[in-house]
Each structure stands twice: as C-alpha cells, then as structure tokens.
Short mmCIF file of C-alpha atoms and ligand atoms in Angstrom, two decimals:
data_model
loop_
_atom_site.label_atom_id
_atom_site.label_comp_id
_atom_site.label_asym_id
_atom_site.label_seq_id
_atom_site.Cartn_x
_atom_site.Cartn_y
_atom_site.Cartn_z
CA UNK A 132 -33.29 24.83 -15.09
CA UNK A 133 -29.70 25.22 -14.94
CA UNK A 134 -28.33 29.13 -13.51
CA UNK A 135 -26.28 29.48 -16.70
CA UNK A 136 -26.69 28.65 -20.66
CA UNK A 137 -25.15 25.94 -22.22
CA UNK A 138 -24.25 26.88 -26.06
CA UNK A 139 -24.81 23.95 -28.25
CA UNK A 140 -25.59 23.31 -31.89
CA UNK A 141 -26.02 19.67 -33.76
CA UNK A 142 -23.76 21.47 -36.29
CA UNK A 143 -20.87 21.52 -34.19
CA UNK A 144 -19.90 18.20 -35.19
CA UNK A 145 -17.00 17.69 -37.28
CA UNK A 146 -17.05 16.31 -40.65
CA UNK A 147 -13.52 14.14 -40.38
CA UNK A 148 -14.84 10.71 -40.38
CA UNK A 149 -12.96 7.81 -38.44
CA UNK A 150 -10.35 9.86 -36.23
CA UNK A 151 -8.53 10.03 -32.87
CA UNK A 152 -10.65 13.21 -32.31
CA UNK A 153 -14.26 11.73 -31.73
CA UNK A 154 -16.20 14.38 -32.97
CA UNK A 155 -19.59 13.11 -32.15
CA UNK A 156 -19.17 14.10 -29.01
CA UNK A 157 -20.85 16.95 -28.69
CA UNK A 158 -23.55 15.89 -29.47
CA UNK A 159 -23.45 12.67 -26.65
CA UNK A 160 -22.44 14.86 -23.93
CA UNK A 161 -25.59 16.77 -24.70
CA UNK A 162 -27.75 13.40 -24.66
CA UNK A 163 -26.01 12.49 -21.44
CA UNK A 164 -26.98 15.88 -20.12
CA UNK A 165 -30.60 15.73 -20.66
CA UNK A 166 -31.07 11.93 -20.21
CA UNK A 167 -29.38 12.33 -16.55
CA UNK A 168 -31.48 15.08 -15.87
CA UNK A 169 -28.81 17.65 -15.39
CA UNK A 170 -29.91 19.79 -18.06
CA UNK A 171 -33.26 20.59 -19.70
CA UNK A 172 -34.07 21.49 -23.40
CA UNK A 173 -34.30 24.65 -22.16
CA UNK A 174 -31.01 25.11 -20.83
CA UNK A 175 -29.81 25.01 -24.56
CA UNK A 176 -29.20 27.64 -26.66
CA UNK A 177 -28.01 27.23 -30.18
CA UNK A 178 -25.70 29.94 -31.99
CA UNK A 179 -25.18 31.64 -35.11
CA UNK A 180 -21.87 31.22 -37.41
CA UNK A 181 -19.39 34.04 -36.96
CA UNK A 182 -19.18 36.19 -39.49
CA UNK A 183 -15.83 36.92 -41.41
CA UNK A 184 -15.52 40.04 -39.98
CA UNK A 185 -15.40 37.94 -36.49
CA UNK A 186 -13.17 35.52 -37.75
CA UNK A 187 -10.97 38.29 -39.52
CA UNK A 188 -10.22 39.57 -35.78
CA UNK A 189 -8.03 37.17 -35.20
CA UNK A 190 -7.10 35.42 -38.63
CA UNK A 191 -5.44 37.24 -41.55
CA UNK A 192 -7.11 37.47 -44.64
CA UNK A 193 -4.83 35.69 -46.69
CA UNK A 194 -6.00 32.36 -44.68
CA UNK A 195 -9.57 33.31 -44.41
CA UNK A 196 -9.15 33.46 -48.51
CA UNK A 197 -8.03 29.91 -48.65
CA UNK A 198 -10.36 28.45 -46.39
CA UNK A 199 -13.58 29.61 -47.97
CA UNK A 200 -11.77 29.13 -51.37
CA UNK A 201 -10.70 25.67 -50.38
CA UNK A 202 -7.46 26.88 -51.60
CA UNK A 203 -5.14 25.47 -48.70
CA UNK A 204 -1.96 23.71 -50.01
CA UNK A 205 -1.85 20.31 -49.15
CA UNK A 206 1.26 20.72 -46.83
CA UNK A 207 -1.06 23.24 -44.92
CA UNK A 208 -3.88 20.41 -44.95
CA UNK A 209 -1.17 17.95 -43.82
CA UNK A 210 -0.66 20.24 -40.82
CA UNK A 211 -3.81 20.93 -39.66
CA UNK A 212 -4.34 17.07 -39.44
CA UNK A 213 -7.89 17.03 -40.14
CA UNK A 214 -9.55 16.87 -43.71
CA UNK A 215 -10.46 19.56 -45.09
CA UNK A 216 -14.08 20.06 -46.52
CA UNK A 217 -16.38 22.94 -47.18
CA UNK A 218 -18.30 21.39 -43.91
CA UNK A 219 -15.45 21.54 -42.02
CA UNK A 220 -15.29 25.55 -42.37
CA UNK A 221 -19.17 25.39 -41.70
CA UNK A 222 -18.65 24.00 -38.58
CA UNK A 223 -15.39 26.09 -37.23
CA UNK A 224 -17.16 29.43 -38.21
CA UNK A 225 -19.84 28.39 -35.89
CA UNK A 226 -17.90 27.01 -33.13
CA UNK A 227 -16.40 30.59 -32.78
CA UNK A 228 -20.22 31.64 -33.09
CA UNK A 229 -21.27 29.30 -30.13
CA UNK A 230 -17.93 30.85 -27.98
CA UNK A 231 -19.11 34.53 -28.67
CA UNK A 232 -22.42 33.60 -27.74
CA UNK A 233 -20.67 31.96 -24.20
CA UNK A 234 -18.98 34.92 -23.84
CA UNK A 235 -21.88 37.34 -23.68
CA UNK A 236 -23.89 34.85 -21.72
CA UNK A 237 -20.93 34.64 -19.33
CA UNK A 238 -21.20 38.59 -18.95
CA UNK A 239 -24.72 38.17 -18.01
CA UNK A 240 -25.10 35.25 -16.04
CA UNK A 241 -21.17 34.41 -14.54
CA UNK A 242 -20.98 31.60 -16.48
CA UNK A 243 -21.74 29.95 -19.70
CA UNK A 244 -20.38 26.78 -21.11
CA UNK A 245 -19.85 26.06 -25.12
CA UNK A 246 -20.62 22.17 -25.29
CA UNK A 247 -17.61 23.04 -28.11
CA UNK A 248 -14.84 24.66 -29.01
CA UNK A 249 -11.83 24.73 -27.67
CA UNK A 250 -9.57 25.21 -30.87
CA UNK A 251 -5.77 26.53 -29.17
CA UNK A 252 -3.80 25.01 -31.71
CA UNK A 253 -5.08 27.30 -34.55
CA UNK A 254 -2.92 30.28 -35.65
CA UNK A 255 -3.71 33.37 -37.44
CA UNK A 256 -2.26 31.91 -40.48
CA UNK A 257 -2.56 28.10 -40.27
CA UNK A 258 -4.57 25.81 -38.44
CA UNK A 259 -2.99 22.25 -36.84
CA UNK A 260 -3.62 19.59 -34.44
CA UNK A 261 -7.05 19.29 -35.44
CA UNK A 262 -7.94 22.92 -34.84
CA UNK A 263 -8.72 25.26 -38.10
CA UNK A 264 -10.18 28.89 -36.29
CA UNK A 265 -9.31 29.88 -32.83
CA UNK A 266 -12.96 30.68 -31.29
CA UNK A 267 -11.51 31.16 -27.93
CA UNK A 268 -9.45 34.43 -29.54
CA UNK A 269 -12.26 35.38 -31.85
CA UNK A 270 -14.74 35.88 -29.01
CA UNK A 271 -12.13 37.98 -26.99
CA UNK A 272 -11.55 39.86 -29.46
CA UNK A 273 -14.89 40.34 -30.74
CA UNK A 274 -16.02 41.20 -27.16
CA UNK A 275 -13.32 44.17 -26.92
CA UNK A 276 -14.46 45.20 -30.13
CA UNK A 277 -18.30 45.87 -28.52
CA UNK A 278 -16.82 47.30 -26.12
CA UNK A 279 -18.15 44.30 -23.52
CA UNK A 280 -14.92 44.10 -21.91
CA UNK A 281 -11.40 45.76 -22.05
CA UNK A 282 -9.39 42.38 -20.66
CA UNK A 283 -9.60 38.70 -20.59
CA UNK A 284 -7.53 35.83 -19.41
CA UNK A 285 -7.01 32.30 -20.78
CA UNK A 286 -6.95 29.20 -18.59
CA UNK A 287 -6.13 26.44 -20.53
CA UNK A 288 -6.41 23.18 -19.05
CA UNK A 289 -5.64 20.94 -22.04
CA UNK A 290 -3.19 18.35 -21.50
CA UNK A 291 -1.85 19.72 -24.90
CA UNK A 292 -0.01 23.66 -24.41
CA UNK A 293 -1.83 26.47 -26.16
CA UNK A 294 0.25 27.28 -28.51
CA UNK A 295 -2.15 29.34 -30.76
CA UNK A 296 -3.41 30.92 -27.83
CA UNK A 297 0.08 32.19 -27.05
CA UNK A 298 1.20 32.97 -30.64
CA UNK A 299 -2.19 35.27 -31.11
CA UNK A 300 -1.96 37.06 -28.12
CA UNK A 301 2.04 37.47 -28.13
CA UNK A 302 2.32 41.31 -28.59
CA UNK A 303 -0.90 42.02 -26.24
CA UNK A 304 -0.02 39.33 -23.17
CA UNK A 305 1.14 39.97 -20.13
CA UNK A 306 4.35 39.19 -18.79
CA UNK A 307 4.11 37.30 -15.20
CA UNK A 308 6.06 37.41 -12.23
CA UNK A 309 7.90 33.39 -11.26
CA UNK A 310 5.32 31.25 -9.88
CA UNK A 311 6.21 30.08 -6.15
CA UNK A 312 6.64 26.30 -5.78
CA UNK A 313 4.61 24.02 -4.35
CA UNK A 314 5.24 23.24 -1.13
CA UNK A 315 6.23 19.36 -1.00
CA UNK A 316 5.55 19.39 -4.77
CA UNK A 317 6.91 15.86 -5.94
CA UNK A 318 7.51 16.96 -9.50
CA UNK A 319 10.94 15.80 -10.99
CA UNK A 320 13.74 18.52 -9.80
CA UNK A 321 15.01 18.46 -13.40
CA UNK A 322 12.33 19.41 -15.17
CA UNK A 323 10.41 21.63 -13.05
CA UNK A 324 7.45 23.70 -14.34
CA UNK A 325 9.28 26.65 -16.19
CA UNK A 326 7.61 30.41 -16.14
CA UNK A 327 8.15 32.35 -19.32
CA UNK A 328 7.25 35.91 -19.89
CA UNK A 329 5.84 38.12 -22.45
CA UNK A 330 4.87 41.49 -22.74
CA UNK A 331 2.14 43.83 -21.01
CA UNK A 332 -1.07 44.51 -22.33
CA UNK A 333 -4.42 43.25 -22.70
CA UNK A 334 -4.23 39.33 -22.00
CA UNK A 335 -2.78 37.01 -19.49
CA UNK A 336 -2.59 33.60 -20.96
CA UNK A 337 -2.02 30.50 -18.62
CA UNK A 338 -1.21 26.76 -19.75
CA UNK A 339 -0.73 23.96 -17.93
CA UNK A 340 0.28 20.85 -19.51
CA UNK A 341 2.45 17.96 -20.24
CA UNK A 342 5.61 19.31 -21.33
CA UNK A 343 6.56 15.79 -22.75
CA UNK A 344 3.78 16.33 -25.74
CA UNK A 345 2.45 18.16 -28.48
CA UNK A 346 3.12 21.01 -29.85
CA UNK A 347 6.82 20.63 -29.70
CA UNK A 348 7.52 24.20 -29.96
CA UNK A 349 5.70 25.71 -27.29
CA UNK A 350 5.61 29.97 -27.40
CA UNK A 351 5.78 31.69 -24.14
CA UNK A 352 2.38 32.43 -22.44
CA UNK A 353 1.95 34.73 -19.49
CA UNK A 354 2.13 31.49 -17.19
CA UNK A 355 3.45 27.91 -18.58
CA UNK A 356 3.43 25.32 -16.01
CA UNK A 357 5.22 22.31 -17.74
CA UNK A 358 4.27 19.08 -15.75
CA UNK A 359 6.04 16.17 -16.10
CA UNK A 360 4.71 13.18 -17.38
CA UNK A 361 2.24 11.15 -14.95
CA UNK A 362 1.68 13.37 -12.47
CA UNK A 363 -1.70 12.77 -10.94
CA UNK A 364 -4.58 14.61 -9.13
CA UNK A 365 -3.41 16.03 -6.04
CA UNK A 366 0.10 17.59 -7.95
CA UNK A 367 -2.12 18.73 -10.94
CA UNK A 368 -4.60 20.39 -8.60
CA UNK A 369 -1.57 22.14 -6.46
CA UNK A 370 -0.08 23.94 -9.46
CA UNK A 371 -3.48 24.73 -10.44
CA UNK A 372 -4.46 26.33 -7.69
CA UNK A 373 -0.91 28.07 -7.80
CA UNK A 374 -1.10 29.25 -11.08
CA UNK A 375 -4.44 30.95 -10.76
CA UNK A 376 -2.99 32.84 -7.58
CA UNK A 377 -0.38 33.94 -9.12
CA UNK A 378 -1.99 34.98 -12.24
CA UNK A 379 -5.03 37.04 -10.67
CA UNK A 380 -3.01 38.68 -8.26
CA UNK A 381 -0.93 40.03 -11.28
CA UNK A 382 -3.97 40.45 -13.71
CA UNK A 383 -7.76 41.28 -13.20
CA UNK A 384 -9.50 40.28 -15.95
CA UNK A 385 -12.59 41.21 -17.07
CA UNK A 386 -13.84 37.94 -18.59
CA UNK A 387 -11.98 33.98 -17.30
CA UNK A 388 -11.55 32.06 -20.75
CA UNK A 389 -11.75 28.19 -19.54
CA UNK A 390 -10.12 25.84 -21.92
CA UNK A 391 -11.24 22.47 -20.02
CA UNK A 392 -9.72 19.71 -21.96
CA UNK A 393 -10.37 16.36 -20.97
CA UNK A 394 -7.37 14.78 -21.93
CA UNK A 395 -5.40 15.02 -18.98
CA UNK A 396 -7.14 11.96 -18.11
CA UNK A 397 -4.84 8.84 -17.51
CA UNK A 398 -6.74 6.75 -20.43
CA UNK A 399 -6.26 9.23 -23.13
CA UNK A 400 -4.42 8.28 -25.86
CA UNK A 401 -2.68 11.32 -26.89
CA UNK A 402 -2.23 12.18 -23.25
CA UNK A 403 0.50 11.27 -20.81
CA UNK A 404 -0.77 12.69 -17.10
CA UNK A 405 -2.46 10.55 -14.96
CA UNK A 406 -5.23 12.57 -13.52
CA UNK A 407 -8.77 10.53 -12.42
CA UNK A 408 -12.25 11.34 -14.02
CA UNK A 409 -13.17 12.58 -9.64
CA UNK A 410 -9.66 14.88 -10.07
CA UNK A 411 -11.12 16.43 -13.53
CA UNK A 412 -14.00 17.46 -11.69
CA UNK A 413 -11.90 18.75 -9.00
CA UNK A 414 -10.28 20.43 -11.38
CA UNK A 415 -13.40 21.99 -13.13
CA UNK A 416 -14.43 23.13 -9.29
CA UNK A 417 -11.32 24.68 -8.32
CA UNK A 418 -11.32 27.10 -11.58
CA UNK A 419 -15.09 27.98 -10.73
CA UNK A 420 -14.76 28.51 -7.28
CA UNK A 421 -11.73 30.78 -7.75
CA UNK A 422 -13.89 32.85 -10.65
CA UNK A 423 -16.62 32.76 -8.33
CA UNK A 424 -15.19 34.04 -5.41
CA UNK A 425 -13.79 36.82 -7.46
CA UNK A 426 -17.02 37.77 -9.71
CA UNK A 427 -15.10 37.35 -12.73
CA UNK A 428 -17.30 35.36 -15.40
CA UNK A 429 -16.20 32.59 -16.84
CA UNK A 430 -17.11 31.68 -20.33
CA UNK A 431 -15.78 27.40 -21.32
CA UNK A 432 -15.21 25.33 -24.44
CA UNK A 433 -13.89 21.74 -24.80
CA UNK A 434 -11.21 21.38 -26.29
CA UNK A 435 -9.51 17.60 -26.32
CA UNK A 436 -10.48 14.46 -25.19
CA UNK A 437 -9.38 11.33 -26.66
CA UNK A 438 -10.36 8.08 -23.98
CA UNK A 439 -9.69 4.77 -24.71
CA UNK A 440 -13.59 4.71 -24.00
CA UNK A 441 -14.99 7.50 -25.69
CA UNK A 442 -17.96 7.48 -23.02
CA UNK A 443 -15.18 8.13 -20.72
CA UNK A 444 -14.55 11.97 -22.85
CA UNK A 445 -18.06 12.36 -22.35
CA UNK A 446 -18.54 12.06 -18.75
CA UNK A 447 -15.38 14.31 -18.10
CA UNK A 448 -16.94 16.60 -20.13
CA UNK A 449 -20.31 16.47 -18.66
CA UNK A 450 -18.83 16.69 -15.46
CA UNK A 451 -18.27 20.02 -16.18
CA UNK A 452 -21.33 20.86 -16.38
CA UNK A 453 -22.22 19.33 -12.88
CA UNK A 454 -19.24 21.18 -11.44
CA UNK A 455 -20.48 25.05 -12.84
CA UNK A 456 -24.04 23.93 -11.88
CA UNK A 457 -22.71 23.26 -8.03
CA UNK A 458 -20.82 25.84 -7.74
CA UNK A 459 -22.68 28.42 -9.50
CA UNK A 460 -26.68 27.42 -8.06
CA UNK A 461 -27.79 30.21 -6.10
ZN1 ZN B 608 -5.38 18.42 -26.26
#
C-alpha cells in the first residue's frame, strides 16, 4: 500500500473525441500504476462531483448558468477549445470533486495526488485552453470555507503559465519580494525570468513556464519565472529550487497546491522546453522534498501533457507517483 491516496475516477475522462489533449489518460496512468505494481486497488479512492455551491466559490453564477444550461455562446465555446457537451460539465464538476477530496487527504496524510485535474486556464467567467472549472481554486477555497486551512500556495509546473490561477486569486495573492538569480544561470540575458507582484493576502501563486507560449497575456502571480525557450533539466531544476526558496521564506502556507504538468517535456507538442522524462521526476522530487522537509502537505493534479508518444504523458505522469511514494514512505 502506498502512504498516501491517489484520487481517481473512470469518469474523469473527457468527452472531446480526437484532440491534442489525450484525455484517456487518466485512466492509462492508472493501468500503468497497478500493472507495475506501484499502486494497489486499494490505494484508489474515487470522488464525488462538487456541488454548485463548490463550484460557485470560485465561478460566478452567470457562467455556472450557462454551463448547466448549455447556454455558452459559441465565441465562448471557441475559446475554451474543447467541445462542449452536457458530459463535459459531468466530468469538470467532478474533477474539482476528486481535488477537494486531495486536498483533505493531503491534510491527513501529507500528500495526496488527483490522477486529474489540473484546470489553470479556467476563469471565473470563461473557461479556455481546454480547461472549463478551475478545481485547483475550488478546493482552496472550499477548504477555507471548512475552516481546514486559512492559506494555500500554488506551484504550478505546467509548461503553460497559470493564468486562471493568477486572475482568481488577484485581489487575495501575495506580492513577492525579486527572486535572486541563479548563480551561473545560462538563461538568455535578454529575456530573463521577470518577477511580478500582486497584493497581500491569502495566496501565493508561483508559475514557471515558457514565456514563449500560451496564454499570451499572462496576469501577474506572486512569483512568474519566464524561461526561455529550450532550457533543459539542470536550468529548470535551479529556478525551481529558487523559486520555492524564495516563495516559502515569504509565505507559509498551510496547504502546497502542485500543478505537475507534464508538458515541459522536450517531445510535447504544445511545449517548447527541453526537459528529460529523469529531469520531470527530478522535478516532482525536488517539490516533495521541499514540502516534506517543511510539513506542509501537498495536495497534486495533472494538468498538461501532450507527447508525441502519448505513453510518454503517461510515464511522466506516473512518475509522479513513484517520486511522492519515495519521498513520502516512512
Ligand atoms: Zn500546459
């Protein structure tokens, strides 16, 4: 048995038939868990949907409306970049189920993973780049709302920014102080990684990713590290590593929100870094040693992955799993 839950539901996959975003998945990185012997049936635990109250945390009403009313326009449809269905709802509302469920089993056991979720691009208003509800925000702020915990902070490790993540939390985030370079940091002097800040409050939100890439528009989170494209593992790792320093000796949070994309990955196709699937897992380790070291649990979704090789996503992902289960066995 693994030391932590994994939150996982056959229902998590997406109805959006032949697309970039391979939304089966899920359900292959939990085959690949339990056929490597990794994970056991009972390791699983499947969640409930969030209710609209949950969802209404974070999204306004006027988009909740259209959603269950199937009432989106079809510029709004365009956006989001994903087709919409009654299905498709199903499925978000429980992916923000399955990332409050992480959540509390994060409080409990200093980690839980959401084989799911993920969705930074969605806004309180709109949903785009394939992401419709922001679980990650609904479980914060469903959390605060029980009273489970007062503060959280977002590490988002997408090779996409957060941009949902920071336009949510933009009157509640907290502003950070300039990250200090990286000592014989390679990274092109014209473009270096850029700091932006906010205001005080309840969340610190970190992002690193390729600045060269979607979303064009990128709102300010507490942290920002723009990379340059094709910067590989040992660079990636550095400002990593940096960028959690910086932000927990600025911010305590009660509750580490790990966004652990896998398309940072030099074959993805909507990616343009050129991290290895061993410097993923690298990655993975370094976020879970840091939270360890600190007793600050760590709930994680998915977010992207888009491989040339789609078994490629899968392992990255299910490296993940290998990585909490090494550094979090007792
Ligand atoms: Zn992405």
């Amino acid at each position: 048995m693994l030391p932590f839950k994994l939150i996982y539901s056959d229902r998590y996959y997406l109805p959006i038939g032949d697309h970039v975003f391979p939304a089966e998945k899920y359900r292959r990185i939990r085959d690949r868990l339990l056929s490597t012997g990794v994970a056991e049936p009972g390791d699983f635990v499947e969640p409930e949907p969030a209710t609209d109250q949950d969802i209404l945390l974070v999204h306004t009403p006027g988009y909740v409306q259209k959603l269950k009313t199937g009432t989106l326009s079809s510029r709004e449809e365009i956006e989001m970049e994903i087709p919409y269905s009654r299905e498709l709802v199903e499925a978000f509302w429980l992916a923000a189920g399955g990332s409050i469920l992480a959540a509390r089993h994060a409080l409990a056991d200093r980690i839980s993973i959401s084989i799911g979720g993920g969705f930074h691009h969605a806004h309180r208003d709109y949903g785009e780049g394939f992401c419709m509800i922001h679980d990650v925000a609904v479980a914060i702020r469903r959390l605060q709302r029980d009273g489970k915990i007062s503060t959280a902070m977002t590490v988002d490790c997408d090779v996409h920014q957060g941009n949902g993540t920071a336009a949510i939390f933009a009157g509640t985030r907290t502003q950070s102080a300039p990250l200090p370079s990286v000592s014989g940091s390679m990274l092109h002097p014209s473009r270096p990684p850029t700091m932006r800040g906010a205001h005080s409050g309840d969340l610190f939100t970190i992002s690193l990713h390729q600045h060269n890439n979607y979303p064009l528009y990128k709102p300010p989170s507490s942290i920002d590290v723009d990379l340059p494209d094709g910067i590989g593992d040992t660079e990636y790792l550095a400002w990593l590593d940096n960028a959690l320093s910086s932000g927990l000796r600025q911010f305590e949070p009660d509750l580490m929100c790990y966004i652990a994309g896998a398309d940072p990955y030099r074959e993805d196709q909507l990616g343009g870094l050129d991290l290895t699937i061993e410097g993923l897992k690298k990655r993975d380790e370094l976020v879970f040693r840091v939270a360890r070291a600190r007793d600050i649990p760590v709930m994680v979704t998915y977010a992207g992955g888009y491989a040339r090789d789609v078994e490629d996503t899968v392992t990255i992902h299910s490296n993940t799993v290998i990585a909490a289960k090494e550094v979090f066995q007792p």
